[in-house]
Tab-separated table of C-alpha atoms and ligand atoms in Angstrom:
chain	number	residue	atom	x	y	z
A	1	MET	CA	-30.213	-13.368	0.495
A	2	GLU	CA	-26.417	-13.143	0.415
A	3	PRO	CA	-24.505	-14.597	3.384
A	4	PRO	CA	-22.848	-11.937	5.572
A	5	GLN	CA	-19.262	-11.281	4.517
A	6	ILE	CA	-16.598	-11.920	7.116
A	7	TYR	CA	-13.670	-9.610	6.564
A	8	VAL	CA	-10.404	-11.218	7.590
A	9	GLU	CA	-7.970	-8.532	8.591
A	10	ARG	CA	-4.245	-8.687	9.324
A	11	THR	CA	-2.246	-6.984	12.032
A	12	LEU	CA	1.343	-7.020	13.208
A	13	ALA	CA	2.214	-8.327	16.660
A	14	ILE	CA	5.681	-8.126	18.165
A	15	ILE	CA	6.883	-9.965	21.218
A	16	LYS	CA	9.295	-7.377	22.633
A	17	PRO	CA	12.700	-8.181	24.215
A	18	ASP	CA	11.409	-8.211	27.817
A	19	ALA	CA	8.800	-10.882	27.051
A	20	ILE	CA	10.740	-13.153	24.726
A	21	GLU	CA	10.997	-15.805	27.462
A	22	SER	CA	7.188	-15.920	27.629
A	23	LEU	CA	6.848	-16.439	23.852
A	24	THR	CA	5.208	-19.867	24.158
A	25	ASP	CA	2.624	-18.649	26.683
A	26	ILE	CA	1.777	-15.573	24.619
A	27	GLU	CA	1.467	-17.627	21.422
A	28	GLU	CA	-0.946	-19.897	23.278
A	29	ILE	CA	-3.131	-16.887	24.161
A	30	ILE	CA	-2.965	-15.700	20.533
A	31	LYS	CA	-4.163	-19.051	19.175
A	32	ARG	CA	-6.852	-19.439	21.843
A	33	SER	CA	-8.181	-16.013	20.879
A	34	GLY	CA	-9.037	-17.068	17.343
A	35	PHE	CA	-6.034	-15.652	15.505
A	36	THR	CA	-4.125	-17.472	12.815
A	37	ILE	CA	-0.387	-16.834	12.880
A	38	VAL	CA	0.196	-16.231	9.169
A	39	GLN	CA	3.900	-15.391	9.338
A	40	LYS	CA	6.460	-15.402	12.103
A	41	ARG	CA	10.039	-14.173	12.271
A	42	ARG	CA	12.674	-13.826	14.936
A	43	ALA	CA	14.879	-10.753	14.558
A	44	HIS	CA	17.273	-8.514	16.413
A	45	LEU	CA	16.742	-4.988	15.090
A	46	THR	CA	19.490	-2.392	14.940
A	47	PRO	CA	18.824	1.015	16.547
A	48	GLU	CA	18.465	2.451	12.987
A	49	GLN	CA	15.819	-0.119	12.014
A	50	THR	CA	13.982	0.480	15.299
A	51	SER	CA	13.995	4.258	14.696
A	52	ASP	CA	12.468	3.706	11.245
A	53	PHE	CA	9.829	1.382	12.630
A	54	TYR	CA	8.809	3.893	15.334
A	55	ALA	CA	9.234	7.000	13.121
A	56	GLU	CA	5.824	8.337	14.262
A	57	HIS	CA	7.258	8.824	17.778
A	58	TYR	CA	10.414	10.628	16.637
A	59	GLY	CA	11.042	13.708	18.809
A	60	LYS	CA	9.080	12.479	21.833
A	61	MET	CA	10.776	12.360	25.249
A	62	PHE	CA	10.681	8.573	25.395
A	63	PHE	CA	11.945	7.978	21.822
A	64	PRO	CA	15.665	7.377	22.615
A	65	SER	CA	14.928	4.913	25.416
A	66	LEU	CA	12.251	3.193	23.282
A	67	VAL	CA	14.845	2.662	20.529
A	68	ALA	CA	17.413	1.377	23.049
A	69	TYR	CA	14.869	-1.017	24.575
A	70	MET	CA	13.547	-2.411	21.287
A	71	SER	CA	17.046	-2.989	19.906
A	72	SER	CA	18.397	-4.452	23.165
A	73	GLY	CA	17.597	-8.078	22.312
A	74	PRO	CA	15.748	-10.442	20.002
A	75	ILE	CA	12.092	-9.937	19.165
A	76	VAL	CA	9.520	-12.117	17.418
A	77	ALA	CA	7.277	-10.468	14.826
A	78	MET	CA	4.060	-12.151	13.726
A	79	VAL	CA	1.339	-11.408	11.228
A	80	LEU	CA	-1.971	-12.254	12.896
A	81	ALA	CA	-5.191	-12.752	10.965
A	82	ARG	CA	-8.826	-12.859	12.050
A	83	GLU	CA	-11.953	-10.747	11.813
A	84	ASN	CA	-11.223	-7.259	13.228
A	85	ALA	CA	-7.643	-8.319	13.945
A	86	VAL	CA	-6.282	-4.803	14.582
A	87	GLU	CA	-8.899	-3.818	17.141
A	88	TYR	CA	-9.121	-7.209	18.789
A	89	TRP	CA	-5.349	-7.595	19.227
A	90	ARG	CA	-5.071	-4.121	20.757
A	91	GLU	CA	-7.878	-4.983	23.141
A	92	LEU	CA	-6.137	-8.220	24.105
A	93	ILE	CA	-2.770	-6.546	24.790
A	94	GLY	CA	-4.223	-3.708	26.885
A	95	PRO	CA	-2.962	-0.144	27.481
A	96	PRO	CA	0.736	0.707	26.906
A	97	ASN	CA	1.564	1.389	30.553
A	98	CYS	CA	1.769	-1.959	32.369
A	99	PHE	CA	1.190	-0.450	35.808
A	100	ARG	CA	-2.064	1.046	34.543
A	101	ALA	CA	-2.898	-2.145	32.635
A	102	ARG	CA	-2.698	-4.131	35.886
A	103	GLU	CA	-5.313	-1.828	37.415
A	104	THR	CA	-7.719	-1.428	34.514
A	105	HIS	CA	-7.140	-4.551	32.351
A	106	PRO	CA	-5.690	-7.189	34.732
A	107	ASP	CA	-6.166	-10.034	32.219
A	108	SER	CA	-4.454	-8.248	29.327
A	109	ILE	CA	-1.118	-9.485	27.948
A	110	ARG	CA	0.679	-6.302	28.993
A	111	ALA	CA	-0.672	-6.611	32.548
A	112	LEU	CA	0.457	-10.235	32.718
A	113	TYR	CA	3.851	-10.080	30.964
A	114	GLY	CA	4.924	-6.426	30.858
A	115	THR	CA	7.660	-4.924	32.987
A	116	ASP	CA	7.018	-1.174	33.372
A	117	ASP	CA	5.625	1.925	31.629
A	118	GLN	CA	7.870	1.347	28.603
A	119	ARG	CA	8.843	-2.304	28.552
A	120	ASN	CA	5.346	-3.577	27.923
A	121	ALA	CA	5.925	-7.052	26.436
A	122	VAL	CA	4.083	-6.707	23.132
A	123	HIS	CA	3.342	-4.433	20.196
A	124	GLY	CA	0.122	-4.142	18.232
A	125	SER	CA	-0.416	-2.079	15.081
A	126	ASP	CA	-3.146	0.498	14.864
A	127	HIS	CA	-5.401	0.766	11.799
A	128	ASP	CA	-3.222	3.309	10.002
A	129	GLY	CA	0.022	1.456	10.633
A	130	ALA	CA	-0.811	-2.220	10.117
A	131	GLU	CA	0.031	-2.657	6.419
A	132	ARG	CA	3.213	-0.580	6.617
A	133	GLU	CA	4.397	-2.439	9.712
A	134	ILE	CA	3.669	-5.846	8.163
A	135	ARG	CA	5.700	-4.889	5.089
A	136	PHE	CA	8.466	-3.501	7.313
A	137	MET	CA	8.893	-6.820	9.111
A	138	PHE	CA	8.048	-9.063	6.139
A	139	PRO	CA	9.215	-7.200	3.026
A	140	GLU	CA	9.068	-10.336	0.883
A	141	SER	CA	5.425	-10.897	1.816
A	142	ILE	CA	3.555	-12.087	-1.288
A	143	VAL	CA	0.154	-11.033	-0.027
A	144	GLU	CA	0.229	-7.416	-1.113
A	145	PRO	CA	-2.791	-5.322	-0.205
A	146	ILE	CA	-4.856	-4.669	-3.332
A	147	PRO	CA	-5.910	-1.028	-3.352
A	148	THR	CA	-9.609	-0.459	-3.915
A	149	GLY	CA	-11.861	2.597	-4.202
A	150	GLN	CA	-10.099	5.908	-3.616
A	151	ALA	CA	-6.765	4.195	-2.869
A	152	ALA	CA	-6.850	2.534	-6.313
A	153	LYS	CA	-7.765	5.841	-8.003
A	154	ASP	CA	-4.936	7.651	-6.207
A	155	TYR	CA	-2.453	4.911	-7.133
A	156	LEU	CA	-3.392	4.989	-10.828
A	157	ALA	CA	-3.545	8.802	-10.925
A	158	LYS	CA	-0.080	9.117	-9.454
A	159	LEU	CA	1.870	6.255	-11.004
A	160	VAL	CA	0.149	5.080	-14.169
A	161	ASN	CA	-2.190	7.625	-15.796
A	162	PRO	CA	0.384	10.351	-16.611
A	163	THR	CA	2.574	7.917	-18.568
A	164	LEU	CA	-0.379	6.106	-20.128
A	165	LEU	CA	-1.846	9.402	-21.309
A	166	LYS	CA	1.417	10.370	-23.043
A	167	GLY	CA	1.573	6.932	-24.679
A	168	LEU	CA	-2.020	7.109	-25.906
A	169	THR	CA	-1.436	10.605	-27.311
A	170	SER	CA	1.591	9.365	-29.289
A	171	LEU	CA	-0.392	6.311	-30.388
A	172	CYS	CA	-3.163	8.484	-31.835
A	173	LYS	CA	-0.609	10.598	-33.714
A	174	GLN	CA	1.160	7.537	-35.151
A	175	LYS	CA	-1.907	5.334	-35.823
A	176	PRO	CA	0.233	2.162	-36.113
A	177	GLU	CA	-1.190	-1.037	-37.631
A	178	GLU	CA	-0.676	-3.005	-34.414
A	179	PRO	CA	-1.720	-0.435	-31.792
A	180	ILE	CA	-1.522	-2.730	-28.757
A	181	THR	CA	1.954	-4.038	-29.563
A	182	TRP	CA	3.056	-0.498	-30.443
A	183	LEU	CA	1.745	0.778	-27.089
A	184	ALA	CA	3.418	-2.088	-25.219
A	185	ASP	CA	6.764	-1.234	-26.861
A	186	TRP	CA	6.233	2.475	-26.202
A	187	LEU	CA	5.534	1.816	-22.502
A	188	ILE	CA	8.677	-0.280	-22.139
A	189	ALA	CA	10.774	2.405	-23.845
A	190	ASN	CA	9.205	5.237	-21.833
A	191	ASN	CA	8.751	3.576	-18.437
A	192	PRO	CA	9.708	6.259	-15.884
A	193	ASN	CA	10.421	3.556	-13.292
A	194	LYS	CA	12.857	1.457	-15.300
A	195	PRO	CA	16.280	0.931	-13.779
A	196	CYS	CA	18.713	3.454	-15.222
A	197	VAL	CA	22.388	3.032	-15.887
A	198	ASN	CA	24.454	5.789	-14.364
A	199	ASP	CA	26.844	6.951	-17.103
A	200	ASP	CA	28.776	9.113	-14.641
A	201	ILE	CA	30.370	6.113	-13.009
A	202	HIS	CA	33.465	4.928	-14.813
A	203	VAL	CA	35.770	2.196	-13.701
A	204	THR	CA	39.273	3.526	-14.016
A	205	GLU	CA	41.897	1.046	-15.090
A	206	SER	CA	45.094	1.071	-13.146
B	301	ADP	P1	1.234	1.306	21.631
B	301	ADP	O1	2.453	0.432	21.674
B	301	ADP	O2	0.150	0.821	22.530
B	301	ADP	O3	0.746	1.588	20.235
B	301	ADP	P2	2.334	3.995	21.574
B	301	ADP	O4	2.258	3.893	20.069
B	301	ADP	O5	1.758	5.195	22.221
B	301	ADP	O6	1.681	2.706	22.271
B	301	ADP	O7	3.853	3.912	22.016
B	301	ADP	C1	4.750	3.000	21.429
B	301	ADP	C2	5.616	2.394	22.524
B	301	ADP	O8	6.421	3.421	23.104
B	301	ADP	C3	4.828	1.824	23.710
B	301	ADP	O9	4.407	0.508	23.473
B	301	ADP	C4	5.845	1.899	24.828
B	301	ADP	O10	6.782	0.827	24.760
B	301	ADP	C5	6.572	3.211	24.514
B	301	ADP	N1	5.956	4.355	25.212
B	301	ADP	C6	4.802	4.985	24.879
B	301	ADP	N2	4.535	6.009	25.736
B	301	ADP	C7	5.563	6.026	26.628
B	301	ADP	C8	5.909	6.840	27.774
B	301	ADP	N3	5.126	7.853	28.144
B	301	ADP	N4	7.033	6.551	28.458
B	301	ADP	C9	7.837	5.543	28.070
B	301	ADP	N5	7.596	4.747	27.006
B	301	ADP	C10	6.472	4.970	26.304
B	302	MG	MG1	1.337	2.738	18.618
């Protein structure tokens, strides 16, 4: 019988500006709760970066004050890993409104360290946002998610198959002696994603 597989998941946590002084205490809770802090970064986001990060809330009443709050001071972003990281971290931080959190989840991080209905000490990704948010805060992250199943099919269908199909069609017409090398050269010459030189830009000599 195969041993049960433990799926280690990653989520993004942010210590928001109102809780930055409690960073050490919150990190202690994170470690005690079985998370590994995989990456950690201190940052001070501009209002533009904050708007991009919270794009899903664009147009809501609270959006402008959320952007002002999140760009008002330094934050610490962390990638947390453990089994069911997304769900477990959200459970640990509690509901977004701290006043409500103090009533319904008095031991949650937002109940303990949050300030009000907006300044709620910490952020936690949801399932749909985790990978995007991790890449937003850690763009150089080496651990890229490997698409599987439908995601892999969609990726190949969109970005690889159309070009590959054209290359294979040309290959069959040409029937070169070294088909693999020929195809490799063809792909390099016909790569739709290669950097292009803009001929319209000329440096004028004065
Ligand atoms: P969560 O952070 O738990 O995912 P949301 O995605 O709904 O919560 O909202 C993002 C952030 O926007 C919240 O953490 C909070 O800081 C702020 N926010 C959400 N709803 C409100 C609201 N009704 N009034 C003021 N700020 C809010
Ligand atoms: Mg959210």
